[in-house]
Amino acid sequence: MNSTTVRRMTLSIAVVAALTGVAACGSSDSGKDGSDAAGKGVTHVSPIAALRSAEQSTDKADSAKVRSSTSVGKVMAMTANGALTWSGGLKGNLTITYTGGQMAEMMKKAGTSSMEARYLPDAYYAHMSDAYARHTGGKHWLKYSYDDLAKLGGASGSYMKDQIQNATPNQSVKMLLASGDVKKVGEETVAGAHTTHYSGKVNVADLAGKTSDLSAEQLAALKKQLTQAGVTTETVDLWINDDNLLVKKTEKADTANGAMTNTSFFSDYGVKVTAEAPPASDTKDFADLLKSGTATGGTGTGTVS
């Protein structure tokens, strides 16, 4: 595995793990609303009122177990399993397994098909294999500061930082509320629970402006990047249980890299979640990896551009 491959894989892990690993989560700027709950036995609540109640209830739950699957064209197919808390900033642990596509092939070269992603309020950490650690001075954990990712990714990096640091599973609910295009599909059973199914279409570029604190300049740059990526709209489906909590969501969109699909399940709201930074002695900072001038922690010859 040469230094160019290591660099490309390191960058890919940063973007893929950070964005798709918590694809079910996002900004938690809850709206205030006094509408009735969309509880069992209520047959006349509008979709907007029901979703506002679900958005508030899900936000207040503070934590949940998460299980998801995501695919993007031929780029990757992956699953994520774990638990997250959003009280006082995003924290938690997910096991991310790459099951297909280019990312799976890159991970095989790194000696594994899965990794642990550990999220803290200011950064997240990716645990890699022994084979990969040989290229990082024997250290298994890669640390990605959200500030560093924001600088690296430009407008999209700033958006990613904003969304990760303020994450809750109710982002999909907020997406439909912001879209103005939502309808009740019907009532269904999900994981043994009675749910109400809602669906709608979201304009991705407009959504960024409604769910983040980015400047007008950053939003303009982000819209350009989204357009270049071929992403204009997403179709979102949500399943809300009788306790007004999100239990399932799907997202579908066309991108320049192919069709994107994500399906996520949420359970055990209120579960205790703990996450701590890995030992410094076994951690390599991504920023230091870039500053070293090589992608192999100073042992290779490939220049990081």
PDB file of C-alpha atoms in Angstrom:
ATOM      1  CA  MET A   1       0.000   0.000   0.000  1.00  0.00           C
ATOM      2  CA  ASN A   2       1.833   3.135  -1.217  1.00  0.00           C
ATOM      3  CA  SER A   3       1.635   6.596   0.290  1.00  0.00           C
ATOM      4  CA  THR A   4      -0.779   7.873  -2.365  1.00  0.00           C
ATOM      5  CA  THR A   5      -3.219   5.095  -1.539  1.00  0.00           C
ATOM      6  CA  VAL A   6      -2.859   5.793   2.175  1.00  0.00           C
ATOM      7  CA  ARG A   7      -3.541   9.507   1.617  1.00  0.00           C
ATOM      8  CA  ARG A   8      -6.592   8.872  -0.540  1.00  0.00           C
ATOM      9  CA  MET A   9      -7.973   6.355   1.911  1.00  0.00           C
ATOM     10  CA  THR A  10      -7.354   8.651   4.888  1.00  0.00           C
ATOM     11  CA  LEU A  11      -9.266  11.482   3.228  1.00  0.00           C
ATOM     12  CA  SER A  12     -12.078   9.149   2.168  1.00  0.00           C
ATOM     13  CA  ILE A  13     -12.428   7.731   5.660  1.00  0.00           C
ATOM     14  CA  ALA A  14     -12.759  11.274   7.020  1.00  0.00           C
ATOM     15  CA  VAL A  15     -15.572  12.274   4.692  1.00  0.00           C
ATOM     16  CA  VAL A  16     -17.427   8.965   4.535  1.00  0.00           C
ATOM     17  CA  ALA A  17     -17.294   8.156   8.239  1.00  0.00           C
ATOM     18  CA  ALA A  18     -18.175  11.654   9.355  1.00  0.00           C
ATOM     19  CA  LEU A  19     -21.048  12.191   6.955  1.00  0.00           C
ATOM     20  CA  THR A  20     -22.607   8.776   6.412  1.00  0.00           C
ATOM     21  CA  GLY A  21     -21.765   7.404   9.849  1.00  0.00           C
ATOM     22  CA  VAL A  22     -24.116   9.930  11.372  1.00  0.00           C
ATOM     23  CA  ALA A  23     -26.309  10.344   8.316  1.00  0.00           C
ATOM     24  CA  ALA A  24     -29.314   9.913  10.558  1.00  0.00           C
ATOM     25  CA  CYS A  25     -28.354  12.921  12.616  1.00  0.00           C
ATOM     26  CA  GLY A  26     -28.168  16.670  12.250  1.00  0.00           C
ATOM     27  CA  SER A  27     -28.943  20.097  13.649  1.00  0.00           C
ATOM     28  CA  SER A  28     -31.187  20.198  16.708  1.00  0.00           C
ATOM     29  CA  ASP A  29     -32.556  23.736  16.517  1.00  0.00           C
ATOM     30  CA  SER A  30     -36.032  22.776  17.704  1.00  0.00           C
ATOM     31  CA  GLY A  31     -39.047  24.874  16.822  1.00  0.00           C
ATOM     32  CA  LYS A  32     -41.672  25.885  19.362  1.00  0.00           C
ATOM     33  CA  ASP A  33     -45.141  24.575  18.740  1.00  0.00           C
ATOM     34  CA  GLY A  34     -48.181  23.855  20.833  1.00  0.00           C
ATOM     35  CA  SER A  35     -49.806  21.388  18.476  1.00  0.00           C
ATOM     36  CA  ASP A  36     -51.332  18.127  19.646  1.00  0.00           C
ATOM     37  CA  ALA A  37     -49.264  14.955  19.646  1.00  0.00           C
ATOM     38  CA  ALA A  38     -49.615  12.547  16.785  1.00  0.00           C
ATOM     39  CA  GLY A  39     -50.406   9.808  19.245  1.00  0.00           C
ATOM     40  CA  LYS A  40     -52.466   6.702  18.883  1.00  0.00           C
ATOM     41  CA  GLY A  41     -56.134   7.388  18.419  1.00  0.00           C
ATOM     42  CA  VAL A  42     -55.626  10.892  16.989  1.00  0.00           C
ATOM     43  CA  THR A  43     -56.934  10.868  13.434  1.00  0.00           C
ATOM     44  CA  HIS A  44     -57.166  14.559  12.556  1.00  0.00           C
ATOM     45  CA  VAL A  45     -53.677  15.921  13.273  1.00  0.00           C
ATOM     46  CA  SER A  46     -52.071  17.529  10.210  1.00  0.00           C
ATOM     47  CA  PRO A  47     -48.723  16.123   8.993  1.00  0.00           C
ATOM     48  CA  ILE A  48     -46.946  19.390   9.891  1.00  0.00           C
ATOM     49  CA  ALA A  49     -48.348  19.454  13.443  1.00  0.00           C
ATOM     50  CA  ALA A  50     -47.538  15.764  13.924  1.00  0.00           C
ATOM     51  CA  LEU A  51     -43.969  16.215  12.726  1.00  0.00           C
ATOM     52  CA  ARG A  52     -43.424  19.242  14.969  1.00  0.00           C
ATOM     53  CA  SER A  53     -44.445  17.136  17.940  1.00  0.00           C
ATOM     54  CA  ALA A  54     -42.147  14.307  16.814  1.00  0.00           C
ATOM     55  CA  GLU A  55     -39.257  16.728  16.271  1.00  0.00           C
ATOM     56  CA  GLN A  56     -39.530  18.040  19.814  1.00  0.00           C
ATOM     57  CA  SER A  57     -39.985  14.625  21.436  1.00  0.00           C
ATOM     58  CA  THR A  58     -37.050  13.098  19.571  1.00  0.00           C
ATOM     59  CA  ASP A  59     -34.807  16.056  20.379  1.00  0.00           C
ATOM     60  CA  LYS A  60     -35.591  15.835  24.104  1.00  0.00           C
ATOM     61  CA  ALA A  61     -34.860  12.089  24.265  1.00  0.00           C
ATOM     62  CA  ASP A  62     -31.093  12.878  24.372  1.00  0.00           C
ATOM     63  CA  SER A  63     -29.818   9.478  23.153  1.00  0.00           C
ATOM     64  CA  ALA A  64     -30.673   6.383  21.134  1.00  0.00           C
ATOM     65  CA  LYS A  65     -29.311   3.232  19.561  1.00  0.00           C
ATOM     66  CA  VAL A  66     -28.769   3.574  15.815  1.00  0.00           C
ATOM     67  CA  ARG A  67     -28.665   0.983  13.033  1.00  0.00           C
ATOM     68  CA  SER A  68     -28.264   2.096   9.430  1.00  0.00           C
ATOM     69  CA  SER A  69     -27.250   1.093   5.916  1.00  0.00           C
ATOM     70  CA  THR A  70     -26.034   3.448   3.194  1.00  0.00           C
ATOM     71  CA  SER A  71     -24.975   3.087  -0.432  1.00  0.00           C
ATOM     72  CA  VAL A  72     -23.688   5.578  -2.998  1.00  0.00           C
ATOM     73  CA  GLY A  73     -23.427   4.241  -6.540  1.00  0.00           C
ATOM     74  CA  LYS A  74     -20.242   2.216  -7.011  1.00  0.00           C
ATOM     75  CA  VAL A  75     -18.403   4.286  -4.425  1.00  0.00           C
ATOM     76  CA  MET A  76     -19.509   2.389  -1.352  1.00  0.00           C
ATOM     77  CA  ALA A  77     -22.027   0.352   0.565  1.00  0.00           C
ATOM     78  CA  MET A  78     -21.828   0.374   4.350  1.00  0.00           C
ATOM     79  CA  THR A  79     -23.613  -0.353   7.595  1.00  0.00           C
ATOM     80  CA  ALA A  80     -23.354   1.458  10.935  1.00  0.00           C
ATOM     81  CA  ASN A  81     -24.378   0.166  14.352  1.00  0.00           C
ATOM     82  CA  GLY A  82     -24.039   1.741  17.776  1.00  0.00           C
ATOM     83  CA  ALA A  83     -25.416   4.419  20.069  1.00  0.00           C
ATOM     84  CA  LEU A  84     -25.245   8.217  20.135  1.00  0.00           C
ATOM     85  CA  THR A  85     -26.111  10.942  22.606  1.00  0.00           C
ATOM     86  CA  TRP A  86     -26.707  14.579  21.653  1.00  0.00           C
ATOM     87  CA  SER A  87     -26.977  16.129  25.101  1.00  0.00           C
ATOM     88  CA  GLY A  88     -24.201  18.725  25.303  1.00  0.00           C
ATOM     89  CA  GLY A  89     -22.796  17.885  21.874  1.00  0.00           C
ATOM     90  CA  LEU A  90     -22.581  14.708  19.845  1.00  0.00           C
ATOM     91  CA  LYS A  91     -20.934  11.743  21.583  1.00  0.00           C
ATOM     92  CA  GLY A  92     -21.034   8.037  20.940  1.00  0.00           C
ATOM     93  CA  ASN A  93     -19.654   5.003  19.173  1.00  0.00           C
ATOM     94  CA  LEU A  94     -20.527   3.399  15.845  1.00  0.00           C
ATOM     95  CA  THR A  95     -19.106   0.295  14.212  1.00  0.00           C
ATOM     96  CA  ILE A  96     -18.898   1.046  10.493  1.00  0.00           C
ATOM     97  CA  THR A  97     -18.602  -1.891   8.089  1.00  0.00           C
ATOM     98  CA  TYR A  98     -17.954  -1.414   4.384  1.00  0.00           C
ATOM     99  CA  THR A  99     -19.782  -4.094   2.422  1.00  0.00           C
ATOM    100  CA  GLY A 100     -19.190  -3.026  -1.181  1.00  0.00           C
ATOM    101  CA  GLY A 101     -17.869  -0.478  -3.641  1.00  0.00           C
ATOM    102  CA  GLN A 102     -14.552   1.325  -3.871  1.00  0.00           C
ATOM    103  CA  MET A 103     -14.412   2.061  -0.140  1.00  0.00           C
ATOM    104  CA  ALA A 104     -14.668  -1.634   0.685  1.00  0.00           C
ATOM    105  CA  GLU A 105     -11.745  -2.346  -1.642  1.00  0.00           C
ATOM    106  CA  MET A 106      -9.687   0.420  -0.017  1.00  0.00           C
ATOM    107  CA  MET A 107     -10.458  -0.921   3.441  1.00  0.00           C
ATOM    108  CA  LYS A 108      -9.370  -4.414   2.365  1.00  0.00           C
ATOM    109  CA  LYS A 109      -6.001  -2.944   1.427  1.00  0.00           C
ATOM    110  CA  ALA A 110      -5.889  -1.502   4.944  1.00  0.00           C
ATOM    111  CA  GLY A 111      -6.395  -4.991   6.373  1.00  0.00           C
ATOM    112  CA  THR A 112     -10.019  -4.780   7.526  1.00  0.00           C
ATOM    113  CA  SER A 113     -13.583  -4.247   6.356  1.00  0.00           C
ATOM    114  CA  SER A 114     -14.818  -2.373   9.419  1.00  0.00           C
ATOM    115  CA  MET A 115     -13.737   0.220  11.936  1.00  0.00           C
ATOM    116  CA  GLU A 116     -14.934   1.863  15.117  1.00  0.00           C
ATOM    117  CA  ALA A 117     -15.891   5.530  14.825  1.00  0.00           C
ATOM    118  CA  ARG A 118     -15.872   7.399  18.140  1.00  0.00           C
ATOM    119  CA  TYR A 119     -17.612  10.793  18.202  1.00  0.00           C
ATOM    120  CA  LEU A 120     -16.840  13.599  20.671  1.00  0.00           C
ATOM    121  CA  PRO A 121     -18.055  17.231  20.638  1.00  0.00           C
ATOM    122  CA  ASP A 122     -14.890  18.604  18.985  1.00  0.00           C
ATOM    123  CA  ALA A 123     -13.621  15.670  16.919  1.00  0.00           C
ATOM    124  CA  TYR A 124     -14.175  12.089  15.909  1.00  0.00           C
ATOM    125  CA  TYR A 125     -11.759   9.166  15.897  1.00  0.00           C
ATOM    126  CA  ALA A 126     -11.451   6.220  13.513  1.00  0.00           C
ATOM    127  CA  HIS A 127      -9.846   2.997  14.723  1.00  0.00           C
ATOM    128  CA  MET A 128      -7.857   1.283  11.992  1.00  0.00           C
ATOM    129  CA  SER A 129      -6.177  -2.101  11.567  1.00  0.00           C
ATOM    130  CA  ASP A 130      -2.651  -3.190  12.479  1.00  0.00           C
ATOM    131  CA  ALA A 131      -1.786  -3.121   8.766  1.00  0.00           C
ATOM    132  CA  TYR A 132      -2.808   0.518   8.488  1.00  0.00           C
ATOM    133  CA  ALA A 133      -1.037   1.410  11.732  1.00  0.00           C
ATOM    134  CA  ARG A 134       2.271   0.527  10.089  1.00  0.00           C
ATOM    135  CA  HIS A 135       1.824   3.692   8.017  1.00  0.00           C
ATOM    136  CA  THR A 136       1.041   5.924  11.003  1.00  0.00           C
ATOM    137  CA  GLY A 137       3.928   5.147  13.301  1.00  0.00           C
ATOM    138  CA  GLY A 138       2.162   2.179  14.871  1.00  0.00           C
ATOM    139  CA  LYS A 139      -0.852   4.215  15.977  1.00  0.00           C
ATOM    140  CA  HIS A 140      -4.325   2.773  15.384  1.00  0.00           C
ATOM    141  CA  TRP A 141      -6.583   5.780  15.982  1.00  0.00           C
ATOM    142  CA  LEU A 142      -6.912   8.652  13.502  1.00  0.00           C
ATOM    143  CA  LYS A 143      -8.201  11.891  15.031  1.00  0.00           C
ATOM    144  CA  TYR A 144     -10.237  14.236  12.833  1.00  0.00           C
ATOM    145  CA  SER A 145     -10.857  17.650  14.360  1.00  0.00           C
ATOM    146  CA  TYR A 146     -14.070  19.182  13.024  1.00  0.00           C
ATOM    147  CA  ASP A 147     -12.197  22.481  12.622  1.00  0.00           C
ATOM    148  CA  ASP A 148      -9.610  20.739  10.443  1.00  0.00           C
ATOM    149  CA  LEU A 149     -12.298  19.067   8.348  1.00  0.00           C
ATOM    150  CA  ALA A 150     -14.027  22.429   7.890  1.00  0.00           C
ATOM    151  CA  LYS A 151     -10.792  23.960   6.576  1.00  0.00           C
ATOM    152  CA  LEU A 152     -10.120  20.981   4.338  1.00  0.00           C
ATOM    153  CA  GLY A 153     -13.604  20.821   2.837  1.00  0.00           C
ATOM    154  CA  GLY A 154     -14.336  24.513   2.284  1.00  0.00           C
ATOM    155  CA  ALA A 155     -18.050  25.314   2.380  1.00  0.00           C
ATOM    156  CA  SER A 156     -19.067  21.674   2.495  1.00  0.00           C
ATOM    157  CA  GLY A 157     -16.563  21.158   5.313  1.00  0.00           C
ATOM    158  CA  SER A 158     -18.103  23.992   7.313  1.00  0.00           C
ATOM    159  CA  TYR A 159     -21.545  22.525   6.749  1.00  0.00           C
ATOM    160  CA  MET A 160     -20.318  19.087   7.830  1.00  0.00           C
ATOM    161  CA  LYS A 161     -18.788  20.534  10.999  1.00  0.00           C
ATOM    162  CA  ASP A 162     -22.007  22.396  11.811  1.00  0.00           C
ATOM    163  CA  GLN A 163     -24.196  19.338  11.287  1.00  0.00           C
ATOM    164  CA  ILE A 164     -22.001  16.895  13.220  1.00  0.00           C
ATOM    165  CA  GLN A 165     -21.472  19.148  16.234  1.00  0.00           C
ATOM    166  CA  ASN A 166     -25.221  19.755  16.592  1.00  0.00           C
ATOM    167  CA  ALA A 167     -26.490  16.286  15.798  1.00  0.00           C
ATOM    168  CA  THR A 168     -29.737  14.606  16.814  1.00  0.00           C
ATOM    169  CA  PRO A 169     -31.765  11.914  15.053  1.00  0.00           C
ATOM    170  CA  ASN A 170     -34.540  14.434  14.408  1.00  0.00           C
ATOM    171  CA  GLN A 171     -32.760  16.092  11.490  1.00  0.00           C
ATOM    172  CA  SER A 172     -34.867  14.138   9.021  1.00  0.00           C
ATOM    173  CA  VAL A 173     -38.013  15.398  10.750  1.00  0.00           C
ATOM    174  CA  LYS A 174     -36.699  18.951  10.457  1.00  0.00           C
ATOM    175  CA  MET A 175     -35.901  18.337   6.806  1.00  0.00           C
ATOM    176  CA  LEU A 176     -39.527  17.638   5.999  1.00  0.00           C
ATOM    177  CA  LEU A 177     -40.731  20.530   8.142  1.00  0.00           C
ATOM    178  CA  ALA A 178     -38.368  22.855   6.276  1.00  0.00           C
ATOM    179  CA  SER A 179     -39.355  21.506   2.877  1.00  0.00           C
ATOM    180  CA  GLY A 180     -43.024  22.464   3.040  1.00  0.00           C
ATOM    181  CA  ASP A 181     -43.725  19.275   1.081  1.00  0.00           C
ATOM    182  CA  VAL A 182     -44.923  16.515   3.388  1.00  0.00           C
ATOM    183  CA  LYS A 183     -47.818  14.072   3.327  1.00  0.00           C
ATOM    184  CA  LYS A 184     -49.135  11.256   5.486  1.00  0.00           C
ATOM    185  CA  VAL A 185     -48.719   7.940   3.671  1.00  0.00           C
ATOM    186  CA  GLY A 186     -50.470   5.675   6.167  1.00  0.00           C
ATOM    187  CA  GLU A 187     -50.024   3.577   9.305  1.00  0.00           C
ATOM    188  CA  GLU A 188     -47.535   0.698   9.424  1.00  0.00           C
ATOM    189  CA  THR A 189     -45.808  -1.643  11.867  1.00  0.00           C
ATOM    190  CA  VAL A 190     -42.046  -1.177  12.260  1.00  0.00           C
ATOM    191  CA  ALA A 191     -40.051  -3.503  14.530  1.00  0.00           C
ATOM    192  CA  GLY A 192     -43.287  -4.539  16.205  1.00  0.00           C
ATOM    193  CA  ALA A 193     -44.421  -0.974  16.904  1.00  0.00           C
ATOM    194  CA  HIS A 194     -47.356   0.944  15.452  1.00  0.00           C
ATOM    195  CA  THR A 195     -46.113   3.916  13.409  1.00  0.00           C
ATOM    196  CA  THR A 196     -47.371   6.650  11.112  1.00  0.00           C
ATOM    197  CA  HIS A 197     -45.530   6.960   7.810  1.00  0.00           C
ATOM    198  CA  TYR A 198     -44.793  10.427   6.329  1.00  0.00           C
ATOM    199  CA  SER A 199     -43.051  11.287   3.060  1.00  0.00           C
ATOM    200  CA  GLY A 200     -41.795  14.365   1.240  1.00  0.00           C
ATOM    201  CA  LYS A 201     -39.167  15.867  -1.051  1.00  0.00           C
ATOM    202  CA  VAL A 202     -36.443  18.222   0.158  1.00  0.00           C
ATOM    203  CA  ASN A 203     -34.357  20.769  -1.753  1.00  0.00           C
ATOM    204  CA  VAL A 204     -30.884  20.075  -0.371  1.00  0.00           C
ATOM    205  CA  ALA A 205     -29.324  23.487  -1.039  1.00  0.00           C
ATOM    206  CA  ASP A 206     -32.259  25.348   0.512  1.00  0.00           C
ATOM    207  CA  LEU A 207     -32.173  23.011   3.510  1.00  0.00           C
ATOM    208  CA  ALA A 208     -28.605  23.979   4.337  1.00  0.00           C
ATOM    209  CA  GLY A 209     -29.684  27.556   4.819  1.00  0.00           C
ATOM    210  CA  LYS A 210     -32.535  26.609   7.102  1.00  0.00           C
ATOM    211  CA  THR A 211     -30.685  24.214   9.411  1.00  0.00           C
ATOM    212  CA  SER A 212     -27.249  25.781   9.865  1.00  0.00           C
ATOM    213  CA  ASP A 213     -25.526  28.990  10.911  1.00  0.00           C
ATOM    214  CA  LEU A 214     -23.419  29.361   7.767  1.00  0.00           C
ATOM    215  CA  SER A 215     -22.786  32.765   6.237  1.00  0.00           C
ATOM    216  CA  ALA A 216     -24.329  33.806   2.918  1.00  0.00           C
ATOM    217  CA  GLU A 217     -20.924  33.339   1.266  1.00  0.00           C
ATOM    218  CA  GLN A 218     -20.535  29.817   2.663  1.00  0.00           C
ATOM    219  CA  LEU A 219     -24.059  28.887   1.622  1.00  0.00           C
ATOM    220  CA  ALA A 220     -23.448  30.122  -1.920  1.00  0.00           C
ATOM    221  CA  ALA A 221     -20.271  28.030  -2.128  1.00  0.00           C
ATOM    222  CA  LEU A 222     -22.049  25.017  -0.681  1.00  0.00           C
ATOM    223  CA  LYS A 223     -24.873  25.315  -3.212  1.00  0.00           C
ATOM    224  CA  LYS A 224     -22.275  25.328  -5.987  1.00  0.00           C
ATOM    225  CA  GLN A 225     -20.594  22.217  -4.584  1.00  0.00           C
ATOM    226  CA  LEU A 226     -23.909  20.398  -4.202  1.00  0.00           C
ATOM    227  CA  THR A 227     -24.782  21.252  -7.795  1.00  0.00           C
ATOM    228  CA  GLN A 228     -21.399  19.977  -8.977  1.00  0.00           C
ATOM    229  CA  ALA A 229     -22.008  16.768  -7.027  1.00  0.00           C
ATOM    230  CA  GLY A 230     -25.303  16.371  -8.857  1.00  0.00           C
ATOM    231  CA  VAL A 231     -27.413  16.540  -5.690  1.00  0.00           C
ATOM    232  CA  THR A 232     -30.481  18.754  -5.958  1.00  0.00           C
ATOM    233  CA  THR A 233     -33.272  17.018  -4.041  1.00  0.00           C
ATOM    234  CA  GLU A 234     -33.799  14.185  -1.574  1.00  0.00           C
ATOM    235  CA  THR A 235     -36.869  12.058  -1.021  1.00  0.00           C
ATOM    236  CA  VAL A 236     -37.364  11.457   2.710  1.00  0.00           C
ATOM    237  CA  ASP A 237     -39.680   8.947   4.386  1.00  0.00           C
ATOM    238  CA  LEU A 238     -40.224   8.864   8.154  1.00  0.00           C
ATOM    239  CA  TRP A 239     -41.969   6.474  10.524  1.00  0.00           C
ATOM    240  CA  ILE A 240     -43.071   7.980  13.859  1.00  0.00           C
ATOM    241  CA  ASN A 241     -44.279   5.796  16.735  1.00  0.00           C
ATOM    242  CA  ASP A 242     -47.128   6.458  19.186  1.00  0.00           C
ATOM    243  CA  ASP A 243     -44.691   8.154  21.600  1.00  0.00           C
ATOM    244  CA  ASN A 244     -43.922  10.728  18.887  1.00  0.00           C
ATOM    245  CA  LEU A 245     -40.410   9.329  18.399  1.00  0.00           C
ATOM    246  CA  LEU A 246     -38.681   8.678  15.084  1.00  0.00           C
ATOM    247  CA  VAL A 247     -38.105   4.931  14.682  1.00  0.00           C
ATOM    248  CA  LYS A 248     -37.194   4.651  10.994  1.00  0.00           C
ATOM    249  CA  LYS A 249     -36.203   6.915   8.142  1.00  0.00           C
ATOM    250  CA  THR A 250     -35.104   6.516   4.541  1.00  0.00           C
ATOM    251  CA  GLU A 251     -33.420   9.033   2.254  1.00  0.00           C
ATOM    252  CA  LYS A 252     -32.917   8.722  -1.501  1.00  0.00           C
ATOM    253  CA  ALA A 253     -31.134  11.062  -3.909  1.00  0.00           C
ATOM    254  CA  ASP A 254     -29.321  11.059  -7.233  1.00  0.00           C
ATOM    255  CA  THR A 255     -25.697  12.212  -7.101  1.00  0.00           C
ATOM    256  CA  ALA A 256     -22.863  12.573  -9.585  1.00  0.00           C
ATOM    257  CA  ASN A 257     -21.483   9.314  -8.143  1.00  0.00           C
ATOM    258  CA  GLY A 258     -24.752   7.442  -8.568  1.00  0.00           C
ATOM    259  CA  ALA A 259     -27.874   6.826  -6.568  1.00  0.00           C
ATOM    260  CA  MET A 260     -27.645   7.407  -2.799  1.00  0.00           C
ATOM    261  CA  THR A 261     -29.875   5.526  -0.390  1.00  0.00           C
ATOM    262  CA  ASN A 262     -29.898   5.486   3.402  1.00  0.00           C
ATOM    263  CA  THR A 263     -32.119   3.553   5.778  1.00  0.00           C
ATOM    264  CA  SER A 264     -31.827   4.077   9.538  1.00  0.00           C
ATOM    265  CA  PHE A 265     -33.566   2.590  12.566  1.00  0.00           C
ATOM    266  CA  PHE A 266     -33.676   4.172  16.047  1.00  0.00           C
ATOM    267  CA  SER A 267     -34.477   2.415  19.321  1.00  0.00           C
ATOM    268  CA  ASP A 268     -33.867   2.487  23.083  1.00  0.00           C
ATOM    269  CA  TYR A 269     -34.261   6.246  23.395  1.00  0.00           C
ATOM    270  CA  GLY A 270     -32.634   7.470  26.609  1.00  0.00           C
ATOM    271  CA  VAL A 271     -29.997   4.720  26.622  1.00  0.00           C
ATOM    272  CA  LYS A 272     -26.808   5.552  28.551  1.00  0.00           C
ATOM    273  CA  VAL A 273     -23.965   6.422  26.179  1.00  0.00           C
ATOM    274  CA  THR A 274     -20.320   7.020  27.114  1.00  0.00           C
ATOM    275  CA  ALA A 275     -17.430   7.956  24.847  1.00  0.00           C
ATOM    276  CA  GLU A 276     -13.895   9.084  25.655  1.00  0.00           C
ATOM    277  CA  ALA A 277     -10.921  10.074  23.539  1.00  0.00           C
ATOM    278  CA  PRO A 278      -8.604   7.122  22.801  1.00  0.00           C
ATOM    279  CA  PRO A 279      -5.160   7.012  24.452  1.00  0.00           C
ATOM    280  CA  ALA A 280      -2.922   9.725  23.030  1.00  0.00           C
ATOM    281  CA  SER A 281      -0.129   7.184  22.736  1.00  0.00           C
ATOM    282  CA  ASP A 282      -2.192   5.251  20.166  1.00  0.00           C
ATOM    283  CA  THR A 283      -3.627   8.266  18.297  1.00  0.00           C
ATOM    284  CA  LYS A 284      -2.401  10.054  15.163  1.00  0.00           C
ATOM    285  CA  ASP A 285      -3.814  13.530  14.517  1.00  0.00           C
ATOM    286  CA  PHE A 286      -4.993  13.950  10.934  1.00  0.00           C
ATOM    287  CA  ALA A 287      -3.681  17.543  10.863  1.00  0.00           C
ATOM    288  CA  ASP A 288      -0.228  16.330  11.869  1.00  0.00           C
ATOM    289  CA  LEU A 289      -0.418  13.700   9.142  1.00  0.00           C
ATOM    290  CA  LEU A 290      -0.942  16.458   6.590  1.00  0.00           C
ATOM    291  CA  LYS A 291       1.701  18.776   8.075  1.00  0.00           C
ATOM    292  CA  SER A 292       4.282  15.998   7.935  1.00  0.00           C
ATOM    293  CA  GLY A 293       4.326  16.350   4.145  1.00  0.00           C
ATOM    294  CA  THR A 294       3.624  12.672   3.609  1.00  0.00           C
ATOM    295  CA  ALA A 295       0.621  10.446   4.046  1.00  0.00           C
ATOM    296  CA  THR A 296       2.575   7.861   6.000  1.00  0.00           C
ATOM    297  CA  GLY A 297       3.538   9.907   9.030  1.00  0.00           C
ATOM    298  CA  GLY A 298       6.964  10.798   7.639  1.00  0.00           C
ATOM    299  CA  THR A 299       7.979   7.324   6.470  1.00  0.00           C
ATOM    300  CA  GLY A 300       6.917   7.650   2.819  1.00  0.00           C
ATOM    301  CA  THR A 301       7.727   9.906  -0.083  1.00  0.00           C
ATOM    302  CA  GLY A 302       4.310  10.959  -1.300  1.00  0.00           C
ATOM    303  CA  THR A 303       3.617  14.659  -0.907  1.00  0.00           C
ATOM    304  CA  VAL A 304       0.238  15.669   0.425  1.00  0.00           C
ATOM    305  CA  SER A 305      -1.246  18.356  -1.802  1.00  0.00           C
TER     306      SER A 305
END
